PDB file of C-alpha atoms in Angstrom:
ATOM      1  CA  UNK W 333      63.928-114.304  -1.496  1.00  0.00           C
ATOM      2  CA  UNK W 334      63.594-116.313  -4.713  1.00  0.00           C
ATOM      3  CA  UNK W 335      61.187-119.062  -4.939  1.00  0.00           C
ATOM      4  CA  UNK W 336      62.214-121.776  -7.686  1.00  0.00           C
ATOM      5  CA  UNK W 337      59.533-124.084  -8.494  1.00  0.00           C
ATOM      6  CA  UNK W 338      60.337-127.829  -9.456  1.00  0.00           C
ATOM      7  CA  UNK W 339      60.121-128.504 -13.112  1.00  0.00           C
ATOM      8  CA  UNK W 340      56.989-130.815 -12.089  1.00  0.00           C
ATOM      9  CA  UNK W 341      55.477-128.636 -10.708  1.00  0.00           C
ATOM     10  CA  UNK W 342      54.756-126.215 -13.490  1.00  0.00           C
ATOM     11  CA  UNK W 343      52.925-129.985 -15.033  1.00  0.00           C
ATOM     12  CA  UNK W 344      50.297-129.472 -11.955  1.00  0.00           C
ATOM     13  CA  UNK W 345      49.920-125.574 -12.712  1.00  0.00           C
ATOM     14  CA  UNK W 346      49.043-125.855 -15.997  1.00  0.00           C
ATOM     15  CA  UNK W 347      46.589-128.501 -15.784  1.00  0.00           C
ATOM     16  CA  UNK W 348      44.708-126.567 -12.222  1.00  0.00           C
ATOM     17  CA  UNK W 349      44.445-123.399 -14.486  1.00  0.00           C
ATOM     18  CA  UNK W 350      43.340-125.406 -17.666  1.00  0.00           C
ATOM     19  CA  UNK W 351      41.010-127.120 -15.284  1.00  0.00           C
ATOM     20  CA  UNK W 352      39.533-123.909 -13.661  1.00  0.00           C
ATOM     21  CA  UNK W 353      39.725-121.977 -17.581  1.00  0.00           C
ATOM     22  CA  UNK W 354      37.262-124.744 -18.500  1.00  0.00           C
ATOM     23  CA  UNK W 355      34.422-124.327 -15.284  1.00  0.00           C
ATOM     24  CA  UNK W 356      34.320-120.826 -16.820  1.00  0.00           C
ATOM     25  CA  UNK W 357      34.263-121.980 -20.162  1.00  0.00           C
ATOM     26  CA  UNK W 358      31.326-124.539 -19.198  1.00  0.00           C
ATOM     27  CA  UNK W 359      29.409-121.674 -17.781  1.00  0.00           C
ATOM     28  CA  UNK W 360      30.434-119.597 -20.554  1.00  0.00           C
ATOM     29  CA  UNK W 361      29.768-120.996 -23.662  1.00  0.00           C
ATOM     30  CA  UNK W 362      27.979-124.333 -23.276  1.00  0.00           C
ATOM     31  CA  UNK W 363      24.347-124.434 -22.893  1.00  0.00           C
ATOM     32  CA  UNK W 364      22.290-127.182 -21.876  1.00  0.00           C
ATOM     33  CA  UNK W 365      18.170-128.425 -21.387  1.00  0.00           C
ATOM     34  CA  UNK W 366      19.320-129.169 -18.071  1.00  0.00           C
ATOM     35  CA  UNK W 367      22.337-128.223 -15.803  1.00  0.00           C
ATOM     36  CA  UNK W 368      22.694-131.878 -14.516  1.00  0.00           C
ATOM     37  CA  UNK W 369      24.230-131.919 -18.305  1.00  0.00           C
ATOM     38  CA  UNK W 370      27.556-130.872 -16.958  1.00  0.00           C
ATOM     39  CA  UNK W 371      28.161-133.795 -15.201  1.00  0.00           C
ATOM     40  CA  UNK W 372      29.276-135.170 -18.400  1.00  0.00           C
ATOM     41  CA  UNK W 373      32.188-133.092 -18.984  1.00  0.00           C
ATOM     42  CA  UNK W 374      33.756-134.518 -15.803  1.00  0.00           C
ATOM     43  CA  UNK W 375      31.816-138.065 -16.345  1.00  0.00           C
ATOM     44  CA  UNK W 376      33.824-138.447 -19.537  1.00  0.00           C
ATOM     45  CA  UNK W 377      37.091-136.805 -18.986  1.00  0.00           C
ATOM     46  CA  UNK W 378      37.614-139.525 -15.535  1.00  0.00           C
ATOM     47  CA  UNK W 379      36.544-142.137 -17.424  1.00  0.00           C
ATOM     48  CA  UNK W 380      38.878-141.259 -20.607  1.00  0.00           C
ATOM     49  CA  UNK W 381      41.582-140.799 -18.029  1.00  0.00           C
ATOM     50  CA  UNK W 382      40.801-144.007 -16.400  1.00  0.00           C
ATOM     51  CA  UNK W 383      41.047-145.886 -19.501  1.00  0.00           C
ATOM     52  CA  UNK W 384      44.148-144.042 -20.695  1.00  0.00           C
ATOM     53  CA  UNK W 385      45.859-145.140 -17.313  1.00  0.00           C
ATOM     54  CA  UNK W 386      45.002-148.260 -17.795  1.00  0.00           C
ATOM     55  CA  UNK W 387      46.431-148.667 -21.443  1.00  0.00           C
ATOM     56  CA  UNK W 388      49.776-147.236 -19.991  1.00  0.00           C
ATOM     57  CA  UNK W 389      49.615-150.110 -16.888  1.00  0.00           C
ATOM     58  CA  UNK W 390      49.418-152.341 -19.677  1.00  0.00           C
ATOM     59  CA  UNK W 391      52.405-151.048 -21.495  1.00  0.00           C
ATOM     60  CA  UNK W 392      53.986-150.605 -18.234  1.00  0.00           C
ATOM     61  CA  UNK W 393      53.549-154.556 -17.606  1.00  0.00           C
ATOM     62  CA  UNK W 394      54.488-155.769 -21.353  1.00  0.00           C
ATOM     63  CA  UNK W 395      57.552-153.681 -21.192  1.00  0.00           C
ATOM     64  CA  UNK W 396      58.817-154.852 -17.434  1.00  0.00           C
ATOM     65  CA  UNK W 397      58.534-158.489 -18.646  1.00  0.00           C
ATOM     66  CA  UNK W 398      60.408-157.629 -21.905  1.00  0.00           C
ATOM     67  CA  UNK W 399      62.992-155.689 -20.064  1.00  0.00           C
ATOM     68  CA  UNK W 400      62.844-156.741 -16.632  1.00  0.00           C
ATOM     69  CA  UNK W 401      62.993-153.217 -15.537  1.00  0.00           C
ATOM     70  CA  UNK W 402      61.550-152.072 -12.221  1.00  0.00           C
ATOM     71  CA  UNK W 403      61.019-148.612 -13.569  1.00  0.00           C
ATOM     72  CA  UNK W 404      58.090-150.117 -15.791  1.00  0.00           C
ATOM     73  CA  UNK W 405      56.240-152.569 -13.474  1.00  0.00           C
ATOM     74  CA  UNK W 406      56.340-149.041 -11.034  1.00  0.00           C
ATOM     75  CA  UNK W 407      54.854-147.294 -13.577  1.00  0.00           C
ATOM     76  CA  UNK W 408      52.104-149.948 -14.193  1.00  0.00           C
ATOM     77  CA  UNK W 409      51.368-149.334 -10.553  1.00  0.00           C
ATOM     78  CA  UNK W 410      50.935-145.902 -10.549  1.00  0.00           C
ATOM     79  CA  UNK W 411      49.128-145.686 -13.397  1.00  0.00           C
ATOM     80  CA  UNK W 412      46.770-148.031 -11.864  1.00  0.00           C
ATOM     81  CA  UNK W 413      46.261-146.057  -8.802  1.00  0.00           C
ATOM     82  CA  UNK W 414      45.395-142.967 -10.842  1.00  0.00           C
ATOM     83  CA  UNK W 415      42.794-145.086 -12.580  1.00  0.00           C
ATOM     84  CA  UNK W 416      41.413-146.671  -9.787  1.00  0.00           C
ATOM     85  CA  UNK W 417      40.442-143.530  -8.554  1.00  0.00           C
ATOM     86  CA  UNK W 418      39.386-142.277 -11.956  1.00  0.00           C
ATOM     87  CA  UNK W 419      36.968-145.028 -12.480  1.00  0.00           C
ATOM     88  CA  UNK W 420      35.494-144.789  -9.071  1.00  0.00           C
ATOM     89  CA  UNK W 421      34.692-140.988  -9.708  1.00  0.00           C
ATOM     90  CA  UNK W 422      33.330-142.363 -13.038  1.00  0.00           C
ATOM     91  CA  UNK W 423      31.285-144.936 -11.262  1.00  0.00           C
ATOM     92  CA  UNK W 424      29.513-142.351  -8.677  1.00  0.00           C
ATOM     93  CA  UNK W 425      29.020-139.887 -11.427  1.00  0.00           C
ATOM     94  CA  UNK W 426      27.552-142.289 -13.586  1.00  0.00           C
ATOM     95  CA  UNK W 427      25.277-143.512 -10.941  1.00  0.00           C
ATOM     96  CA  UNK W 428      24.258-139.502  -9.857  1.00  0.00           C
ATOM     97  CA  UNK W 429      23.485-139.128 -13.521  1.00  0.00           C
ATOM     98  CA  UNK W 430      21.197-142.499 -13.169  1.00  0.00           C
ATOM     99  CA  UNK W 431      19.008-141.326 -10.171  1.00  0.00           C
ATOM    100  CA  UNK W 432      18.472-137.502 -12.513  1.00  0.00           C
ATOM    101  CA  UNK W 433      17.262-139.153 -15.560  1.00  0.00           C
ATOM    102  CA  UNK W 434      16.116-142.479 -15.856  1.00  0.00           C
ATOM    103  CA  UNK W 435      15.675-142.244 -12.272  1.00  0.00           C
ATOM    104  CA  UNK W 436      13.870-139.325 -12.273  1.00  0.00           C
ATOM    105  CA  UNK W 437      15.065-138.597  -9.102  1.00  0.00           C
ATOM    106  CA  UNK W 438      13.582-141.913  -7.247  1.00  0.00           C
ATOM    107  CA  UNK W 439      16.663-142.678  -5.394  1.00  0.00           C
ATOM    108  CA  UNK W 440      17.635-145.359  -8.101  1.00  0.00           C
ATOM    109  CA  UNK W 441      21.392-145.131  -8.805  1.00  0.00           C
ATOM    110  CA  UNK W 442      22.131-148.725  -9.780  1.00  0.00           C
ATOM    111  CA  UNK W 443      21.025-150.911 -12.326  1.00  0.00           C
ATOM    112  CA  UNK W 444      22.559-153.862 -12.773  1.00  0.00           C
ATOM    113  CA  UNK W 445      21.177-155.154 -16.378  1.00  0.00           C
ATOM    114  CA  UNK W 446      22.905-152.294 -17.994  1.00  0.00           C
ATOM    115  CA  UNK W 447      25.995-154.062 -18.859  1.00  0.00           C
ATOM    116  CA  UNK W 448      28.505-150.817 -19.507  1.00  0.00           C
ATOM    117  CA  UNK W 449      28.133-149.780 -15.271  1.00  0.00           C
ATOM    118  CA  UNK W 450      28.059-153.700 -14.480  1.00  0.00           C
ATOM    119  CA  UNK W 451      31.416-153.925 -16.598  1.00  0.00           C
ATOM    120  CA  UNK W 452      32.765-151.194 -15.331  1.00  0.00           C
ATOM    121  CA  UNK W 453      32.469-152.120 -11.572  1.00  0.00           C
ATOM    122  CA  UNK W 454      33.949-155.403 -12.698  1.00  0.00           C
ATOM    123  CA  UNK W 455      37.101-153.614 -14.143  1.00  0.00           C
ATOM    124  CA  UNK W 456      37.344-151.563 -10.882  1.00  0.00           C
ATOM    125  CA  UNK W 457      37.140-154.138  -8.354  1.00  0.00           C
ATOM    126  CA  UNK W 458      39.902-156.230 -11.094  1.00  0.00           C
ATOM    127  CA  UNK W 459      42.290-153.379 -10.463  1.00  0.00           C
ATOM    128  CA  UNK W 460      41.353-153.553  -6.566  1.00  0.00           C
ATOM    129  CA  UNK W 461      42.393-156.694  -6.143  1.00  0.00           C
ATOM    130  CA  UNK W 462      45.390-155.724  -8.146  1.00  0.00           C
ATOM    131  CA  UNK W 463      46.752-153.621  -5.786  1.00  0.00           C
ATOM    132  CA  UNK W 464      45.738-155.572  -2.757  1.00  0.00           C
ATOM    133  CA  UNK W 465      47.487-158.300  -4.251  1.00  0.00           C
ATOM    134  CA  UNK W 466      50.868-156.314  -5.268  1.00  0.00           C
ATOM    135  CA  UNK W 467      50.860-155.169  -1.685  1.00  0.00           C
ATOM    136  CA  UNK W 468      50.972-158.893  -0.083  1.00  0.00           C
ATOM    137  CA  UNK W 469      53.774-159.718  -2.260  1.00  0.00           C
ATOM    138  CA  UNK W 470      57.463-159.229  -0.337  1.00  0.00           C
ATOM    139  CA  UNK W 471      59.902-160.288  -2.759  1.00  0.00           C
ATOM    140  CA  UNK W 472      60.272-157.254  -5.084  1.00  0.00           C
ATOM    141  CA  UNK W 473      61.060-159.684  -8.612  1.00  0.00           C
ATOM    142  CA  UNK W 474      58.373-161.565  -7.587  1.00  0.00           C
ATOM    143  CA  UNK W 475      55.987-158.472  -7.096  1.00  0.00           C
ATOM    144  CA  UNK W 476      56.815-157.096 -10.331  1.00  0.00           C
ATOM    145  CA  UNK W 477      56.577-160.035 -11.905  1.00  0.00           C
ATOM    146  CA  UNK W 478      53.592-161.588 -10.621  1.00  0.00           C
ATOM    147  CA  UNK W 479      51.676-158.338 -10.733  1.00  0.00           C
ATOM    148  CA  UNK W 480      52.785-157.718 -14.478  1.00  0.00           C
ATOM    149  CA  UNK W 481      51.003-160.932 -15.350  1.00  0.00           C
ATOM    150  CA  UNK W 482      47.886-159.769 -13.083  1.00  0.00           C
ATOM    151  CA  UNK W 483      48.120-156.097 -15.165  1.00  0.00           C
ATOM    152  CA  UNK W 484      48.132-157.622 -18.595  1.00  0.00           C
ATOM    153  CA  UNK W 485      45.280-160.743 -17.588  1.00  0.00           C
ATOM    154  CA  UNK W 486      42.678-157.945 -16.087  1.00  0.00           C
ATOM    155  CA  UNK W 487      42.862-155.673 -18.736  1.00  0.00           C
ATOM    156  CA  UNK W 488      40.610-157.004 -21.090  1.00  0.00           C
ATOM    157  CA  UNK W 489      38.044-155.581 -18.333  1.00  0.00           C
ATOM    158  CA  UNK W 490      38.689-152.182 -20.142  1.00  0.00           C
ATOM    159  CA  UNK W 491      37.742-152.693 -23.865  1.00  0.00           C
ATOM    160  CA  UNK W 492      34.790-154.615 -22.433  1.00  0.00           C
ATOM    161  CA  UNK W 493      33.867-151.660 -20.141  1.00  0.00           C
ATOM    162  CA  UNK W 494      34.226-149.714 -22.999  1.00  0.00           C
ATOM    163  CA  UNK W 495      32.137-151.662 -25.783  1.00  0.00           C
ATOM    164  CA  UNK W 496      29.681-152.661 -23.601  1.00  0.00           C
ATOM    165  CA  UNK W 497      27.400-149.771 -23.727  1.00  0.00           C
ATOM    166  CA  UNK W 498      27.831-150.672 -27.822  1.00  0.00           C
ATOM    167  CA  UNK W 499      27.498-154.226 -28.271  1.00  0.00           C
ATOM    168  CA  UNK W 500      24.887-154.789 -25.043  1.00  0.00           C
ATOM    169  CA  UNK W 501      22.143-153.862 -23.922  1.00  0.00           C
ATOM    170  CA  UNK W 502      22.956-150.146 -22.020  1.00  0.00           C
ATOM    171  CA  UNK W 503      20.955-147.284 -21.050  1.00  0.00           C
ATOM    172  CA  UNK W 504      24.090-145.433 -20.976  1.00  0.00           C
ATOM    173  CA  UNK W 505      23.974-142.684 -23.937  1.00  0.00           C
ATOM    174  CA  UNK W 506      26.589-141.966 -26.292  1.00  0.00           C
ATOM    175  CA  UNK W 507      27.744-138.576 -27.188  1.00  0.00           C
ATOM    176  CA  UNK W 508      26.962-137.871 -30.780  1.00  0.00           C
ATOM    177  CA  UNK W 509      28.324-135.133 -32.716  1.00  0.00           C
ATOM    178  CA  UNK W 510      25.059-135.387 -35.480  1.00  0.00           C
ATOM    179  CA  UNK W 511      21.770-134.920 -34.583  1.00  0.00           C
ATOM    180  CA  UNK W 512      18.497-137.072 -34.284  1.00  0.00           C
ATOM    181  CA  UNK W 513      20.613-140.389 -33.932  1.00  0.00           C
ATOM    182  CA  UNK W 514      18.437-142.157 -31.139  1.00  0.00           C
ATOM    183  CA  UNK W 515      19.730-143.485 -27.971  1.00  0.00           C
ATOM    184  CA  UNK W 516      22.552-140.806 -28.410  1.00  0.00           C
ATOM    185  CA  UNK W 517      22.830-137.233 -26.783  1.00  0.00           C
ATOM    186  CA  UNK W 518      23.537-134.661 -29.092  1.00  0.00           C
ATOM    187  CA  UNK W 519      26.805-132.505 -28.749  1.00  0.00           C
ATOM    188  CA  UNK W 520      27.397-129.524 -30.722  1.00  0.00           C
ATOM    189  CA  UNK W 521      31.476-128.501 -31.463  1.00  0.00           C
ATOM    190  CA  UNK W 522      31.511-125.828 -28.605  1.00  0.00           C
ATOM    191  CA  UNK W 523      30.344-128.543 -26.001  1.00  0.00           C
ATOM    192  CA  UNK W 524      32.809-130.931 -27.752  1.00  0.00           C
ATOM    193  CA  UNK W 525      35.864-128.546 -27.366  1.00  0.00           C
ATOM    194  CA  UNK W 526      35.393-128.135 -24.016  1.00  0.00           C
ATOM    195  CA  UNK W 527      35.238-131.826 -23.520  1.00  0.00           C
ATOM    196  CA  UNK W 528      38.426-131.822 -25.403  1.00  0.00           C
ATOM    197  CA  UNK W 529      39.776-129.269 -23.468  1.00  0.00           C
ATOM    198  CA  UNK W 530      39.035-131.004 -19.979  1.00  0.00           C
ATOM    199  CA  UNK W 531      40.568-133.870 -21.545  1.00  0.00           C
ATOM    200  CA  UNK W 532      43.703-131.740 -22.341  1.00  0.00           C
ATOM    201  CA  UNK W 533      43.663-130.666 -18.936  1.00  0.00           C
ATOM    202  CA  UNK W 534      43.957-133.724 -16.618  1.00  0.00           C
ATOM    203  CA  UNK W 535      45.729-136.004 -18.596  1.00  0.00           C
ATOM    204  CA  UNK W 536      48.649-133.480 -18.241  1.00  0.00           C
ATOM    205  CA  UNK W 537      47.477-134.068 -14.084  1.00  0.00           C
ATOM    206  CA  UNK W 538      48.065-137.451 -14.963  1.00  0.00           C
ATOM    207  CA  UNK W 539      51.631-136.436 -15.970  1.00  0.00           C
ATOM    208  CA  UNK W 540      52.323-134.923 -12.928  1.00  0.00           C
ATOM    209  CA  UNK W 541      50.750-137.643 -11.095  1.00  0.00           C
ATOM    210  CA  UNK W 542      52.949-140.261 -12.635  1.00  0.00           C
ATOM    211  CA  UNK W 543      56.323-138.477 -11.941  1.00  0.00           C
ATOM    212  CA  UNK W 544      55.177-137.827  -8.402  1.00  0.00           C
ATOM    213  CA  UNK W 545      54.129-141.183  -7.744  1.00  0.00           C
ATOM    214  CA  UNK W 546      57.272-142.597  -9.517  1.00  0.00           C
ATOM    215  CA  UNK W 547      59.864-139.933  -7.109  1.00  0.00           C
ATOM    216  CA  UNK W 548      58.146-141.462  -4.383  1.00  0.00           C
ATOM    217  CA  UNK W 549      58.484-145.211  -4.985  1.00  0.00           C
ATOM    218  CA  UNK W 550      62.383-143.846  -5.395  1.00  0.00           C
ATOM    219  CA  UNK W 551      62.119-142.463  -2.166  1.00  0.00           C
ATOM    220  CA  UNK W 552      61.099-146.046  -0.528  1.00  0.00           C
ATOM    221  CA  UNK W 553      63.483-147.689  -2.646  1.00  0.00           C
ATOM    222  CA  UNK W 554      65.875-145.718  -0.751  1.00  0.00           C
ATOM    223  CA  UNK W 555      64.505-146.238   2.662  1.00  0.00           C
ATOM    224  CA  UNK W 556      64.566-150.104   2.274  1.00  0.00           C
ATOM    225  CA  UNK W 557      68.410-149.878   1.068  1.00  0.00           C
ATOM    226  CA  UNK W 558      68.970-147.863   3.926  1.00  0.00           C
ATOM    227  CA  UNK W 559      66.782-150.373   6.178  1.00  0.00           C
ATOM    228  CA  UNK W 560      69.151-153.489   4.608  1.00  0.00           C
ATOM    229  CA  UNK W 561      71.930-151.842   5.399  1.00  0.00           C
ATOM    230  CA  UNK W 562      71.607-150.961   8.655  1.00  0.00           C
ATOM    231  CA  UNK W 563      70.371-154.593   9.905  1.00  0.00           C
ATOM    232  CA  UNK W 564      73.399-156.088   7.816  1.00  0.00           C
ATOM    233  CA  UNK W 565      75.410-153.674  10.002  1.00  0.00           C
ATOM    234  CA  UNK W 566      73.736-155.058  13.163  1.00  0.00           C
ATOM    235  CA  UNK W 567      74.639-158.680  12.207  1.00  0.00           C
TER     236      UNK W 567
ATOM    237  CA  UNK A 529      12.057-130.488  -4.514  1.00  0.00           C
ATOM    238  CA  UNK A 530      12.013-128.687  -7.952  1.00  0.00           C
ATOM    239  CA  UNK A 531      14.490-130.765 -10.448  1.00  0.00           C
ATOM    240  CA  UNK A 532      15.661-128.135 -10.589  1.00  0.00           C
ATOM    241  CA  UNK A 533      17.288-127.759  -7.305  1.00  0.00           C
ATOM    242  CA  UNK A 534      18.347-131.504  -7.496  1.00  0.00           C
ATOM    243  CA  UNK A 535      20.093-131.038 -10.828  1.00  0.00           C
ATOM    244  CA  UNK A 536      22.347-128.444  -8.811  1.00  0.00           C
ATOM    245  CA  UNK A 537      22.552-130.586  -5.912  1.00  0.00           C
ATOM    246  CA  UNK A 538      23.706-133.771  -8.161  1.00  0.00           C
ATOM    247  CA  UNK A 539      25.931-131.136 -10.249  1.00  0.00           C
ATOM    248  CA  UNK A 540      27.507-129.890  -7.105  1.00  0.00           C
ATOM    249  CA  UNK A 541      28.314-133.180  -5.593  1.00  0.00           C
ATOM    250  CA  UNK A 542      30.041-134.305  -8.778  1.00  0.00           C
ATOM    251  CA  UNK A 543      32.054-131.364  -8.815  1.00  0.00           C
ATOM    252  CA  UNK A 544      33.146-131.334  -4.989  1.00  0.00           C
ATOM    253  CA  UNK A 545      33.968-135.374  -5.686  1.00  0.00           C
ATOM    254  CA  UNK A 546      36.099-134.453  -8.544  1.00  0.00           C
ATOM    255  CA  UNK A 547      38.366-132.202  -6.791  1.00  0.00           C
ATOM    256  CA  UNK A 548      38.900-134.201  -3.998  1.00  0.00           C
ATOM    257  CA  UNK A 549      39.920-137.425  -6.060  1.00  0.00           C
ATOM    258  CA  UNK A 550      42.313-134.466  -7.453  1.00  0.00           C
ATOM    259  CA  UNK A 551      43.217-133.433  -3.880  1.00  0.00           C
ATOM    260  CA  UNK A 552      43.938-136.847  -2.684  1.00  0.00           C
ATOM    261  CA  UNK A 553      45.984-137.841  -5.447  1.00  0.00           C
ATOM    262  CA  UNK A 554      48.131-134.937  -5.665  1.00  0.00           C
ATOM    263  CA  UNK A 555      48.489-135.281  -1.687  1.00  0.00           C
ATOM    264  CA  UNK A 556      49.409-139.321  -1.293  1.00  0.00           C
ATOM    265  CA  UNK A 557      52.644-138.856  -2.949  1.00  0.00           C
ATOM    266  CA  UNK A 558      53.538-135.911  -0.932  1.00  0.00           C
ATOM    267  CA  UNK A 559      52.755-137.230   2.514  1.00  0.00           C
ATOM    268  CA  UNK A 560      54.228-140.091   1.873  1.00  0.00           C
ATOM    269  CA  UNK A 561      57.225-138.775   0.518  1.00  0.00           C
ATOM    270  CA  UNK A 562      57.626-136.630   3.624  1.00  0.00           C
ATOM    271  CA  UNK A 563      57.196-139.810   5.789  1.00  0.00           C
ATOM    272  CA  UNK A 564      59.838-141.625   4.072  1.00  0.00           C
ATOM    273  CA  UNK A 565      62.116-139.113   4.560  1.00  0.00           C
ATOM    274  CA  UNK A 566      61.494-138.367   7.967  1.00  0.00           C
ATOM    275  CA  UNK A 567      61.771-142.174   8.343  1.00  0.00           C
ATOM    276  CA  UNK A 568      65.341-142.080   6.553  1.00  0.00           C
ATOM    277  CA  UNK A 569      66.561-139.012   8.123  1.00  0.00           C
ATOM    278  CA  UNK A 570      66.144-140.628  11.768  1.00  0.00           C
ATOM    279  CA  UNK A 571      68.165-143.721  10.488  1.00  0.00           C
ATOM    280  CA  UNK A 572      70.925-141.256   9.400  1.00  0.00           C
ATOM    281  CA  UNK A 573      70.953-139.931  13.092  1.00  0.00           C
ATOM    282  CA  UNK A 574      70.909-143.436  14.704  1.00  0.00           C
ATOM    283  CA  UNK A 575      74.147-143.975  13.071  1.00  0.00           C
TER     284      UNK A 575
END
């Protein structure tokens, strides 16, 4: 019997077995003051991801109304979905981390002064509506076309989720690679490469993701051809 | 609770969550693909 795996597929492998390679690495090599530490390495790689998918929407979106291409306005889609999910898992995270440590474990998760989590719920509930709205839309030029505008008008919501823990006022830390800079959390360059490595990791998932995501919009393209035929055959 | 014990709990849940936003995205396009097809294969039959 031979078992032939799809060329995709060996995307998703790589990035599992990255992704397990670096829990051992974590437990490893990294050490921490406190094990609620490790959150980060997952904090930071969803939210790199999130932003990264969001950059390629925006490409996506600039490039459908250049070329007028359904291929890109599907891709700045999917690349939404993934991030949508990426910045939710960065939200909950964020807000776990919260309740450990300026919390202190009082069951306070949310605070909305601190402008980079208020920014960042803003940018996920933008790219909400985004794909509530692409979903109401019938017409498929009109989709792609209105959405595309949508894609490219909400994503100033990512720079500004981004800077905000910068330019406002933000208990959110920053990861620091030198020492004794305050409001920063300290990171030597074995904690760093693992970072780098879980960054390594899923944005080859995001890869896969993509070219899944984009087979199956193929897929339905082909179902509502088939669909259109058949009623034109009923006429 | 020690802190302990809640920096494992917190650490756990964050690690569970991550895998299943993994999980879920690497499932939608499957399942959906499969329902598609199943959906165009029956059309082919209704000929």
């Amino acid at each position: 019997m031979t078992f032939k795996l799809k060329k995709n597929s060996y995307l998703l492998i790589v990035s599992l077995l990255l992704l397990i390679i670096n829990l051992l690495l974590i437990f490893g090599l990294a050490s921490f003051e406190r094990v609620v530490y490790i959150i980060f390495f997952y904090h930071v790689s969803a939210a790199w991801l999130s932003y990264f998918s969001f950059g390629v929407s925006l490409i996506g979106h600039l490039l459908y109304l250049k070329q007028k291409k359904m291929n890109w306005s599907n891709l700045g889609k999917n690349s939404i979905i993934v991030g949508v999910f990426f910045v939710a898992f960065t939200l909950i995270t964020g807000s776990l981390w919260f309740n450990s440590t300026s919390g202190a474990y009082n069951n306070i998760y949310w605070q909305w002064s601190d402008a980079r989590q208020t920014t960042t719920l803003i940018l996920l509930l933008s790219y909400i509506a985004y794909l509530v709205f692409r979903n109401f839309i019938e017409d498929r030029e009109k989709k792609a076309k209105l959405s595309a505008i949508l894609g490219i008008v909400f994503f100033p919501t990512v720079p500004l989720s981004y800077l905000s823990a910068i330019i406002f006022t933000s208990l959110h830390p920053l990861i620091n690679p030198n020492p004794g800079e305050p409001g920063s959390i300290y990171w030597d360059s074995i904690k760093l490469f693992i970072l780098l490595f879980n960054l390594i990791a899923i944005t080859i998932l995001f890869f896969y993701l993509i070219r899944e995501l984009k087979e199956l919009d193929i897929a339905k393209q082909k179902l509502q051809e088939r669909l259109y035929t058949k009623m034109e055959e009923g006429r | 609770m020690s802190e302990l014990i809640l920096d494992i709990t917190t650490i756990s849940i964050s690690y569970v969550l991550f895998w299943l936003v993994i999980i879920i995205l690497i499932l939608y396009p499957k399942l959906s693909k499969r329902k598609v097809q199943r959906r165009l294969n029956r059309l082919n039959q209704n000929k």
